Amino acid sequence: MKNLRLIKVLVILSVLLLSFLVVLSQKKYQINISRNQAGWVIYVNNKQAQVKSRTKTPKRVQAQVKSKTKTPKRVTPTENIEATVGVNGLNVRDQPNLSSSVIGKLNLGTKITVKDEQPGWAKIESSSGVQGWVYTNYIDKDTASNNETQPVSGSTTSADRTQNSQEPLKGKTIVLDPGHGGSDDGTTSIIGTHEKTLTLVTAKVVKHKLEDAGANVIMTRTNDTYIPLEQRADLSNKNHADAFISFHYNWIEDPSINGLTDFYYRKSRDNILASDILEEVIKTTGLKNNGTRFDDLDVLRNNSRPSTLIELGFLSNKQDDAVVESSAYRDRVAQGIYLGLLDYFSIKGQVT
């Protein structure tokens, strides 16, 4: 009888237990049943046992993953490069190309920070807050190990040889000759601009650039006046010019011809000057290089000083004319003349 009663009690308890478990399961409770020395024990949402221990593990894994993603940033951080401007009037542009807008200028010796680089260009920020892109040939990267500087882009330029001088052309007399003038218009561009007008405004921009570098600059004319060719050469001879540069713009019947040419008369004396100037002007303007060549021109033949005549583009060519009549182009020409003279006088000093 006792056994029968015990069985009935167990059946009743089992039914109640199953009902209880069904209700709990519908409410999404987690049930764990285990047995210890005291008998059977039911755990409802046992957070201290399996539940929390299992949820902590993924958190630790995530923490490890995060730490791994941070490691490369610490190992290879992006470092800014300190540099120095190697020329006067360095153009700062909004994009890394010569056709983009000039948004500022930097003087020789200005300290800058290089934040990014592309072939031939560096994105910089100056100490005064000027930000933009500059041509890497005209800046010098500061080394961390000593006080010397080295170019960002590898090749040695005139700027590298004069970076510590605020007036690299000091003591040099440069005669600038704006071609034509007065009754002599020279040629005329596609849009009707006289050559005499372009040569004068170009020479004036070059004059300011060279004077900023310490040069003594003499102009053969400063207004719309015709000066005889002999007097132009005589001005160079009488002032013992270190360099004489005559400015012209070209014209030809074939409208497809374009580019720049630099002329000399006495090759042994003048070709180095012509070559150095043309090379740098080509770099700063991006126009086609037609090379240097001999020509029996009065201002060169009657000149006893190092002299050259540069043709700064074809006014008969649509592509050249669209570029050369802009003020931006004259700034680039001035920069190229300046750098060409730095190269010329450095080479000349080594030879003599």
mmCIF file of C-alpha atoms in Angstrom:
data_model
loop_
_atom_site.group_PDB
_atom_site.id
_atom_site.type_symbol
_atom_site.label_atom_id
_atom_site.label_comp_id
_atom_site.label_asym_id
_atom_site.label_seq_id
_atom_site.Cartn_x
_atom_site.Cartn_y
_atom_site.Cartn_z
ATOM 1 C CA MET A 1 0.000 0.000 0.000
ATOM 2 C CA LYS A 2 2.762 2.388 0.919
ATOM 3 C CA ASN A 3 4.430 1.777 -2.428
ATOM 4 C CA LEU A 4 1.184 2.472 -4.263
ATOM 5 C CA ARG A 5 0.701 5.735 -2.419
ATOM 6 C CA LEU A 6 4.296 6.761 -3.189
ATOM 7 C CA ILE A 7 3.764 6.048 -6.875
ATOM 8 C CA LYS A 8 0.596 8.200 -6.925
ATOM 9 C CA VAL A 9 2.458 11.060 -5.221
ATOM 10 C CA LEU A 10 5.303 10.827 -7.735
ATOM 11 C CA VAL A 11 2.872 10.833 -10.666
ATOM 12 C CA ILE A 12 1.125 13.941 -9.301
ATOM 13 C CA LEU A 13 4.467 15.685 -8.714
ATOM 14 C CA SER A 14 5.632 14.744 -12.204
ATOM 15 C CA VAL A 15 2.485 16.237 -13.760
ATOM 16 C CA LEU A 16 2.890 19.427 -11.746
ATOM 17 C CA LEU A 17 6.553 19.617 -12.612
ATOM 18 C CA LEU A 18 5.897 19.165 -16.326
ATOM 19 C CA SER A 19 3.164 21.823 -16.227
ATOM 20 C CA PHE A 20 5.521 24.185 -14.465
ATOM 21 C CA LEU A 21 8.247 23.568 -17.021
ATOM 22 C CA VAL A 22 5.864 24.151 -19.939
ATOM 23 C CA VAL A 23 4.788 27.506 -18.518
ATOM 24 C CA LEU A 24 8.357 28.604 -17.961
ATOM 25 C CA SER A 25 9.454 27.526 -21.404
ATOM 26 C CA GLN A 26 6.687 29.622 -23.002
ATOM 27 C CA LYS A 27 8.115 32.659 -21.208
ATOM 28 C CA LYS A 28 11.567 31.866 -22.639
ATOM 29 C CA TYR A 29 13.233 31.092 -19.376
ATOM 30 C CA GLN A 30 16.323 28.968 -19.480
ATOM 31 C CA ILE A 31 15.936 25.831 -17.309
ATOM 32 C CA ASN A 32 18.834 23.712 -16.031
ATOM 33 C CA ILE A 33 18.191 20.550 -13.999
ATOM 34 C CA SER A 34 20.978 18.858 -12.119
ATOM 35 C CA ARG A 35 21.323 16.441 -9.259
ATOM 36 C CA ASN A 36 23.454 16.818 -6.191
ATOM 37 C CA GLN A 37 23.642 15.105 -2.828
ATOM 38 C CA ALA A 38 20.440 16.807 -1.694
ATOM 39 C CA GLY A 39 18.493 15.395 -4.661
ATOM 40 C CA TRP A 40 17.188 17.005 -7.855
ATOM 41 C CA VAL A 41 17.631 20.797 -8.167
ATOM 42 C CA ILE A 42 16.035 23.122 -10.769
ATOM 43 C CA TYR A 43 17.875 26.288 -11.845
ATOM 44 C CA VAL A 44 15.946 29.039 -13.619
ATOM 45 C CA ASN A 45 18.090 31.486 -15.597
ATOM 46 C CA ASN A 46 21.226 30.486 -13.821
ATOM 47 C CA LYS A 47 23.317 33.538 -14.604
ATOM 48 C CA GLN A 48 26.183 32.633 -12.370
ATOM 49 C CA ALA A 49 26.812 29.274 -14.003
ATOM 50 C CA GLN A 50 26.785 28.764 -17.721
ATOM 51 C CA VAL A 51 24.933 31.808 -18.987
ATOM 52 C CA LYS A 52 27.281 34.650 -18.051
ATOM 53 C CA SER A 53 30.408 32.646 -18.535
ATOM 54 C CA ARG A 54 29.374 31.942 -22.129
ATOM 55 C CA THR A 55 28.458 35.545 -22.889
ATOM 56 C CA LYS A 56 31.745 36.880 -21.558
ATOM 57 C CA THR A 57 33.852 34.865 -23.955
ATOM 58 C CA PRO A 58 32.740 36.686 -27.141
ATOM 59 C CA LYS A 59 33.398 40.002 -25.403
ATOM 60 C CA ARG A 60 36.967 38.987 -24.720
ATOM 61 C CA VAL A 61 37.360 37.864 -28.331
ATOM 62 C CA GLN A 62 36.030 41.194 -29.588
ATOM 63 C CA ALA A 63 38.432 43.057 -27.365
ATOM 64 C CA GLN A 64 41.293 41.068 -28.827
ATOM 65 C CA VAL A 65 40.139 41.842 -32.371
ATOM 66 C CA LYS A 66 39.982 45.558 -31.611
ATOM 67 C CA SER A 67 43.464 45.549 -30.187
ATOM 68 C CA LYS A 68 44.733 43.862 -33.340
ATOM 69 C CA THR A 69 43.221 46.549 -35.583
ATOM 70 C CA LYS A 70 44.957 49.282 -33.595
ATOM 71 C CA THR A 71 48.394 47.696 -33.756
ATOM 72 C CA PRO A 72 49.291 48.687 -37.375
ATOM 73 C CA LYS A 73 48.492 52.350 -36.620
ATOM 74 C CA ARG A 74 51.006 52.362 -33.828
ATOM 75 C CA VAL A 75 53.628 50.496 -35.788
ATOM 76 C CA THR A 76 53.424 52.553 -38.995
ATOM 77 C CA PRO A 77 51.990 55.987 -38.154
ATOM 78 C CA THR A 78 51.639 58.675 -40.830
ATOM 79 C CA GLU A 79 54.466 61.129 -40.158
ATOM 80 C CA ASN A 80 54.566 64.713 -41.441
ATOM 81 C CA ILE A 81 57.802 65.787 -43.126
ATOM 82 C CA GLU A 82 59.344 69.136 -42.330
ATOM 83 C CA ALA A 83 60.757 71.044 -45.319
ATOM 84 C CA THR A 84 61.987 74.468 -46.431
ATOM 85 C CA VAL A 85 61.002 76.528 -49.469
ATOM 86 C CA GLY A 86 64.038 76.811 -51.767
ATOM 87 C CA VAL A 87 62.922 79.690 -54.004
ATOM 88 C CA ASN A 88 61.244 83.074 -53.784
ATOM 89 C CA GLY A 89 57.586 83.337 -54.761
ATOM 90 C CA LEU A 90 56.781 79.624 -54.782
ATOM 91 C CA ASN A 91 53.233 79.166 -56.080
ATOM 92 C CA VAL A 92 50.856 77.182 -53.872
ATOM 93 C CA ARG A 93 48.084 75.564 -55.911
ATOM 94 C CA ASP A 94 44.758 74.010 -55.003
ATOM 95 C CA GLN A 95 45.501 70.872 -57.050
ATOM 96 C CA PRO A 96 48.762 69.029 -57.981
ATOM 97 C CA ASN A 97 49.070 70.401 -61.537
ATOM 98 C CA LEU A 98 50.243 73.577 -63.265
ATOM 99 C CA SER A 99 46.804 74.406 -64.654
ATOM 100 C CA SER A 100 45.172 74.639 -61.222
ATOM 101 C CA SER A 101 44.568 77.947 -59.423
ATOM 102 C CA VAL A 102 47.321 79.668 -57.434
ATOM 103 C CA ILE A 103 45.957 80.135 -53.907
ATOM 104 C CA GLY A 104 49.091 81.544 -52.289
ATOM 105 C CA LYS A 105 52.818 82.193 -52.536
ATOM 106 C CA LEU A 106 55.713 81.292 -50.243
ATOM 107 C CA ASN A 107 59.063 83.043 -49.890
ATOM 108 C CA LEU A 108 62.534 81.551 -49.851
ATOM 109 C CA GLY A 109 63.319 79.952 -46.496
ATOM 110 C CA THR A 110 59.709 79.499 -45.373
ATOM 111 C CA LYS A 111 59.261 76.459 -43.140
ATOM 112 C CA ILE A 112 56.554 74.060 -44.309
ATOM 113 C CA THR A 113 55.158 70.641 -43.415
ATOM 114 C CA VAL A 114 54.685 68.043 -46.157
ATOM 115 C CA LYS A 115 51.476 66.125 -45.489
ATOM 116 C CA ASP A 116 51.129 64.148 -48.708
ATOM 117 C CA GLU A 117 53.041 63.545 -51.946
ATOM 118 C CA GLN A 118 52.277 62.721 -55.555
ATOM 119 C CA PRO A 119 54.813 62.419 -58.395
ATOM 120 C CA GLY A 120 56.384 65.861 -58.698
ATOM 121 C CA TRP A 121 54.085 67.495 -56.136
ATOM 122 C CA ALA A 122 53.796 67.861 -52.386
ATOM 123 C CA LYS A 123 50.765 68.828 -50.317
ATOM 124 C CA ILE A 124 52.021 71.276 -47.705
ATOM 125 C CA GLU A 125 51.029 73.549 -44.880
ATOM 126 C CA SER A 126 53.128 76.599 -44.016
ATOM 127 C CA SER A 127 53.745 78.025 -40.565
ATOM 128 C CA SER A 128 51.350 80.860 -41.452
ATOM 129 C CA GLY A 129 48.566 78.416 -42.332
ATOM 130 C CA VAL A 130 48.826 78.406 -46.130
ATOM 131 C CA GLN A 131 47.769 74.967 -47.431
ATOM 132 C CA GLY A 132 47.956 73.496 -50.932
ATOM 133 C CA TRP A 133 50.201 71.804 -53.482
ATOM 134 C CA VAL A 134 53.694 72.884 -54.529
ATOM 135 C CA TYR A 135 56.224 71.595 -57.050
ATOM 136 C CA THR A 136 58.682 69.362 -55.169
ATOM 137 C CA ASN A 137 61.697 70.584 -57.180
ATOM 138 C CA TYR A 138 61.476 73.847 -55.260
ATOM 139 C CA ILE A 139 61.337 72.583 -51.675
ATOM 140 C CA ASP A 140 63.998 70.962 -49.515
ATOM 141 C CA LYS A 141 63.254 68.167 -47.068
ATOM 142 C CA ASP A 142 64.773 68.603 -43.600
ATOM 143 C CA THR A 143 66.672 65.592 -42.257
ATOM 144 C CA ALA A 144 66.117 64.487 -38.671
ATOM 145 C CA SER A 145 69.747 63.603 -38.057
ATOM 146 C CA ASN A 146 71.408 66.932 -38.787
ATOM 147 C CA ASN A 147 70.857 70.491 -39.911
ATOM 148 C CA GLU A 148 71.433 69.782 -43.564
ATOM 149 C CA THR A 149 68.578 69.590 -46.054
ATOM 150 C CA GLN A 150 67.880 67.380 -49.021
ATOM 151 C CA PRO A 151 65.378 67.634 -51.870
ATOM 152 C CA VAL A 152 62.119 65.721 -51.533
ATOM 153 C CA SER A 153 62.240 64.583 -55.140
ATOM 154 C CA GLY A 154 65.798 63.366 -55.478
ATOM 155 C CA SER A 155 67.236 65.498 -58.292
ATOM 156 C CA THR A 156 69.570 68.381 -57.426
ATOM 157 C CA THR A 157 68.303 71.782 -58.540
ATOM 158 C CA SER A 158 69.482 75.359 -58.388
ATOM 159 C CA ALA A 159 67.289 75.781 -55.328
ATOM 160 C CA ASP A 160 69.378 73.166 -53.489
ATOM 161 C CA ARG A 161 72.563 75.087 -54.156
ATOM 162 C CA THR A 162 71.167 78.410 -52.888
ATOM 163 C CA GLN A 163 68.789 77.394 -50.122
ATOM 164 C CA ASN A 164 70.706 79.213 -47.391
ATOM 165 C CA SER A 165 70.898 82.529 -49.251
ATOM 166 C CA GLN A 166 68.062 85.051 -49.079
ATOM 167 C CA GLU A 167 69.523 86.954 -52.080
ATOM 168 C CA PRO A 168 71.164 84.351 -54.315
ATOM 169 C CA LEU A 169 71.545 86.822 -57.210
ATOM 170 C CA LYS A 170 73.024 89.620 -55.148
ATOM 171 C CA GLY A 171 75.819 91.377 -57.041
ATOM 172 C CA LYS A 172 74.598 90.161 -60.448
ATOM 173 C CA THR A 173 73.602 92.687 -63.114
ATOM 174 C CA ILE A 174 70.891 91.413 -65.428
ATOM 175 C CA VAL A 175 69.712 93.361 -68.483
ATOM 176 C CA LEU A 176 66.175 92.520 -69.609
ATOM 177 C CA ASP A 177 65.126 93.481 -73.122
ATOM 178 C CA PRO A 178 61.382 93.560 -73.911
ATOM 179 C CA GLY A 179 61.380 93.079 -77.685
ATOM 180 C CA HIS A 180 59.909 95.650 -80.119
ATOM 181 C CA GLY A 181 58.023 98.690 -78.761
ATOM 182 C CA GLY A 182 56.644 102.012 -80.002
ATOM 183 C CA SER A 183 56.104 101.954 -83.743
ATOM 184 C CA ASP A 184 57.357 98.353 -83.882
ATOM 185 C CA ASP A 185 54.442 96.164 -82.816
ATOM 186 C CA GLY A 186 56.218 92.917 -83.540
ATOM 187 C CA THR A 187 53.778 90.159 -84.424
ATOM 188 C CA THR A 188 50.118 90.001 -83.363
ATOM 189 C CA SER A 189 48.360 87.149 -81.611
ATOM 190 C CA ILE A 190 45.257 85.298 -82.773
ATOM 191 C CA ILE A 191 43.098 87.467 -80.507
ATOM 192 C CA GLY A 192 44.823 90.695 -81.565
ATOM 193 C CA THR A 193 47.419 91.338 -78.842
ATOM 194 C CA HIS A 194 50.638 92.951 -80.054
ATOM 195 C CA GLU A 195 53.900 91.178 -79.280
ATOM 196 C CA LYS A 196 55.399 94.429 -77.932
ATOM 197 C CA THR A 197 52.729 94.476 -75.209
ATOM 198 C CA LEU A 198 53.366 90.896 -74.124
ATOM 199 C CA THR A 199 57.146 91.265 -74.033
ATOM 200 C CA LEU A 200 56.942 94.370 -71.836
ATOM 201 C CA VAL A 201 54.565 92.943 -69.235
ATOM 202 C CA THR A 202 56.566 89.691 -69.181
ATOM 203 C CA ALA A 203 59.882 91.488 -68.625
ATOM 204 C CA LYS A 204 58.381 93.541 -65.792
ATOM 205 C CA VAL A 205 57.258 90.403 -63.944
ATOM 206 C CA VAL A 206 60.720 88.873 -64.429
ATOM 207 C CA LYS A 207 62.305 92.112 -63.190
ATOM 208 C CA HIS A 208 60.433 91.962 -59.879
ATOM 209 C CA LYS A 209 61.303 88.293 -59.445
ATOM 210 C CA LEU A 210 65.031 88.877 -59.982
ATOM 211 C CA GLU A 211 65.135 91.997 -57.827
ATOM 212 C CA ASP A 212 63.563 90.023 -54.980
ATOM 213 C CA ALA A 213 66.520 87.659 -55.329
ATOM 214 C CA GLY A 214 68.981 90.538 -54.978
ATOM 215 C CA ALA A 215 69.871 91.157 -58.644
ATOM 216 C CA ASN A 216 70.556 94.579 -60.129
ATOM 217 C CA VAL A 217 68.062 94.606 -63.018
ATOM 218 C CA ILE A 218 68.220 97.035 -65.938
ATOM 219 C CA MET A 219 65.426 97.292 -68.511
ATOM 220 C CA THR A 220 66.114 98.411 -72.085
ATOM 221 C CA ARG A 221 62.625 99.951 -72.094
ATOM 222 C CA THR A 222 59.953 100.410 -69.433
ATOM 223 C CA ASN A 223 57.118 101.741 -71.607
ATOM 224 C CA ASP A 224 55.796 101.589 -75.160
ATOM 225 C CA THR A 225 58.866 103.156 -76.734
ATOM 226 C CA TYR A 226 61.043 101.911 -79.565
ATOM 227 C CA ILE A 227 64.713 101.493 -78.676
ATOM 228 C CA PRO A 228 67.182 100.880 -81.540
ATOM 229 C CA LEU A 229 68.710 97.397 -81.435
ATOM 230 C CA GLU A 230 72.265 98.748 -81.162
ATOM 231 C CA GLN A 231 71.356 100.742 -78.047
ATOM 232 C CA ARG A 232 69.952 97.643 -76.399
ATOM 233 C CA ALA A 233 73.225 95.779 -76.836
ATOM 234 C CA ASP A 234 75.227 98.863 -75.801
ATOM 235 C CA LEU A 235 73.268 99.083 -72.544
ATOM 236 C CA SER A 236 74.384 95.552 -71.768
ATOM 237 C CA ASN A 237 78.014 96.257 -72.691
ATOM 238 C CA LYS A 238 78.283 99.529 -70.757
ATOM 239 C CA ASN A 239 76.851 98.023 -67.582
ATOM 240 C CA HIS A 240 79.018 94.885 -67.824
ATOM 241 C CA ALA A 241 75.919 92.736 -67.589
ATOM 242 C CA ASP A 242 76.339 89.263 -66.137
ATOM 243 C CA ALA A 243 73.474 88.195 -68.401
ATOM 244 C CA PHE A 244 71.372 89.799 -71.140
ATOM 245 C CA ILE A 245 67.930 88.313 -71.903
ATOM 246 C CA SER A 246 65.725 89.490 -74.763
ATOM 247 C CA PHE A 247 62.037 88.531 -74.664
ATOM 248 C CA HIS A 248 59.988 87.752 -77.775
ATOM 249 C CA TYR A 249 56.916 85.802 -78.873
ATOM 250 C CA ASN A 250 56.848 83.841 -82.123
ATOM 251 C CA TRP A 251 54.641 83.623 -85.227
ATOM 252 C CA ILE A 252 54.612 81.281 -88.217
ATOM 253 C CA GLU A 253 52.244 80.607 -91.104
ATOM 254 C CA ASP A 254 51.798 76.998 -90.021
ATOM 255 C CA PRO A 255 49.320 77.192 -87.091
ATOM 256 C CA SER A 256 50.260 73.712 -85.853
ATOM 257 C CA ILE A 257 53.788 74.765 -84.798
ATOM 258 C CA ASN A 258 54.163 75.512 -81.101
ATOM 259 C CA GLY A 259 56.723 75.614 -78.304
ATOM 260 C CA LEU A 260 59.657 77.613 -76.967
ATOM 261 C CA THR A 261 63.066 78.340 -78.516
ATOM 262 C CA ASP A 262 66.151 80.060 -77.104
ATOM 263 C CA PHE A 263 68.751 81.643 -79.415
ATOM 264 C CA TYR A 264 72.461 82.319 -78.990
ATOM 265 C CA TYR A 265 75.065 84.010 -81.204
ATOM 266 C CA ARG A 266 78.418 82.909 -79.816
ATOM 267 C CA LYS A 267 77.988 79.300 -78.758
ATOM 268 C CA SER A 268 81.050 79.109 -76.503
ATOM 269 C CA ARG A 269 79.846 82.125 -74.524
ATOM 270 C CA ASP A 270 76.060 82.117 -74.775
ATOM 271 C CA ASN A 271 74.791 78.572 -75.199
ATOM 272 C CA ILE A 272 75.086 77.599 -71.534
ATOM 273 C CA LEU A 273 72.999 80.628 -70.549
ATOM 274 C CA ALA A 274 70.435 79.890 -73.259
ATOM 275 C CA SER A 275 70.215 76.194 -72.346
ATOM 276 C CA ASP A 276 69.890 76.742 -68.591
ATOM 277 C CA ILE A 277 67.153 79.326 -68.994
ATOM 278 C CA LEU A 278 65.201 77.326 -71.574
ATOM 279 C CA GLU A 279 65.385 74.140 -69.524
ATOM 280 C CA GLU A 280 63.911 75.770 -66.426
ATOM 281 C CA VAL A 281 61.260 77.764 -68.310
ATOM 282 C CA ILE A 282 60.106 74.544 -69.961
ATOM 283 C CA LYS A 283 59.775 72.954 -66.512
ATOM 284 C CA THR A 284 57.748 75.818 -65.057
ATOM 285 C CA THR A 285 55.487 76.414 -68.067
ATOM 286 C CA GLY A 286 55.055 72.874 -69.382
ATOM 287 C CA LEU A 287 55.226 73.993 -73.009
ATOM 288 C CA LYS A 288 57.080 72.175 -75.787
ATOM 289 C CA ASN A 289 60.881 72.434 -75.870
ATOM 290 C CA ASN A 290 62.145 73.308 -79.365
ATOM 291 C CA GLY A 291 65.730 73.601 -78.147
ATOM 292 C CA THR A 292 68.437 76.224 -78.436
ATOM 293 C CA ARG A 293 69.902 77.308 -81.759
ATOM 294 C CA PHE A 294 72.175 79.841 -83.439
ATOM 295 C CA ASP A 295 70.784 83.011 -85.026
ATOM 296 C CA ASP A 296 72.496 86.154 -86.287
ATOM 297 C CA LEU A 297 70.402 88.609 -84.272
ATOM 298 C CA ASP A 298 71.543 92.215 -83.724
ATOM 299 C CA VAL A 299 71.019 92.301 -79.957
ATOM 300 C CA LEU A 300 73.167 89.154 -79.659
ATOM 301 C CA ARG A 301 75.781 89.819 -82.335
ATOM 302 C CA ASN A 302 76.586 93.328 -80.999
ATOM 303 C CA ASN A 303 76.610 92.129 -77.401
ATOM 304 C CA SER A 304 79.938 91.431 -75.710
ATOM 305 C CA ARG A 305 78.238 90.015 -72.632
ATOM 306 C CA PRO A 306 76.589 86.561 -72.135
ATOM 307 C CA SER A 307 73.300 86.961 -73.949
ATOM 308 C CA THR A 308 70.271 85.083 -75.246
ATOM 309 C CA LEU A 309 66.937 85.765 -76.949
ATOM 310 C CA ILE A 310 64.027 83.591 -75.902
ATOM 311 C CA GLU A 311 60.853 83.044 -77.948
ATOM 312 C CA LEU A 312 58.137 82.348 -75.381
ATOM 313 C CA GLY A 313 55.587 80.585 -77.563
ATOM 314 C CA PHE A 314 53.777 80.884 -80.879
ATOM 315 C CA LEU A 315 51.027 83.512 -81.023
ATOM 316 C CA SER A 316 49.927 81.811 -84.258
ATOM 317 C CA ASN A 317 49.110 78.576 -82.423
ATOM 318 C CA LYS A 318 45.773 78.325 -80.601
ATOM 319 C CA GLN A 319 47.115 76.145 -77.795
ATOM 320 C CA ASP A 320 50.157 78.335 -77.106
ATOM 321 C CA ASP A 321 48.241 81.596 -77.441
ATOM 322 C CA ALA A 322 45.562 80.457 -74.997
ATOM 323 C CA VAL A 323 48.294 79.955 -72.400
ATOM 324 C CA VAL A 324 50.931 82.628 -73.007
ATOM 325 C CA GLU A 325 48.633 85.642 -72.748
ATOM 326 C CA SER A 326 47.685 84.886 -69.131
ATOM 327 C CA SER A 327 49.243 86.507 -66.078
ATOM 328 C CA ALA A 328 49.807 83.032 -64.628
ATOM 329 C CA TYR A 329 52.037 82.196 -67.578
ATOM 330 C CA ARG A 330 54.178 85.281 -66.982
ATOM 331 C CA ASP A 331 54.646 84.215 -63.363
ATOM 332 C CA ARG A 332 55.822 80.803 -64.556
ATOM 333 C CA VAL A 333 58.210 82.371 -67.044
ATOM 334 C CA ALA A 334 59.654 84.573 -64.296
ATOM 335 C CA GLN A 335 60.144 81.551 -62.085
ATOM 336 C CA GLY A 336 61.879 79.683 -64.898
ATOM 337 C CA ILE A 337 64.182 82.622 -65.746
ATOM 338 C CA TYR A 338 65.098 82.942 -62.095
ATOM 339 C CA LEU A 339 65.904 79.247 -61.707
ATOM 340 C CA GLY A 340 67.782 79.195 -65.022
ATOM 341 C CA LEU A 341 70.005 82.029 -63.839
ATOM 342 C CA LEU A 342 70.696 80.195 -60.597
ATOM 343 C CA ASP A 343 71.810 77.170 -62.612
ATOM 344 C CA TYR A 344 73.865 79.308 -64.976
ATOM 345 C CA PHE A 345 75.798 81.169 -62.298
ATOM 346 C CA SER A 346 76.428 77.979 -60.311
ATOM 347 C CA ILE A 347 77.889 76.248 -63.371
ATOM 348 C CA LYS A 348 79.817 79.344 -64.313
ATOM 349 C CA GLY A 349 81.346 79.542 -60.823
ATOM 350 C CA GLN A 350 82.497 75.934 -61.048
ATOM 351 C CA VAL A 351 84.086 76.455 -64.465
ATOM 352 C CA THR A 352 85.910 79.670 -63.597
#
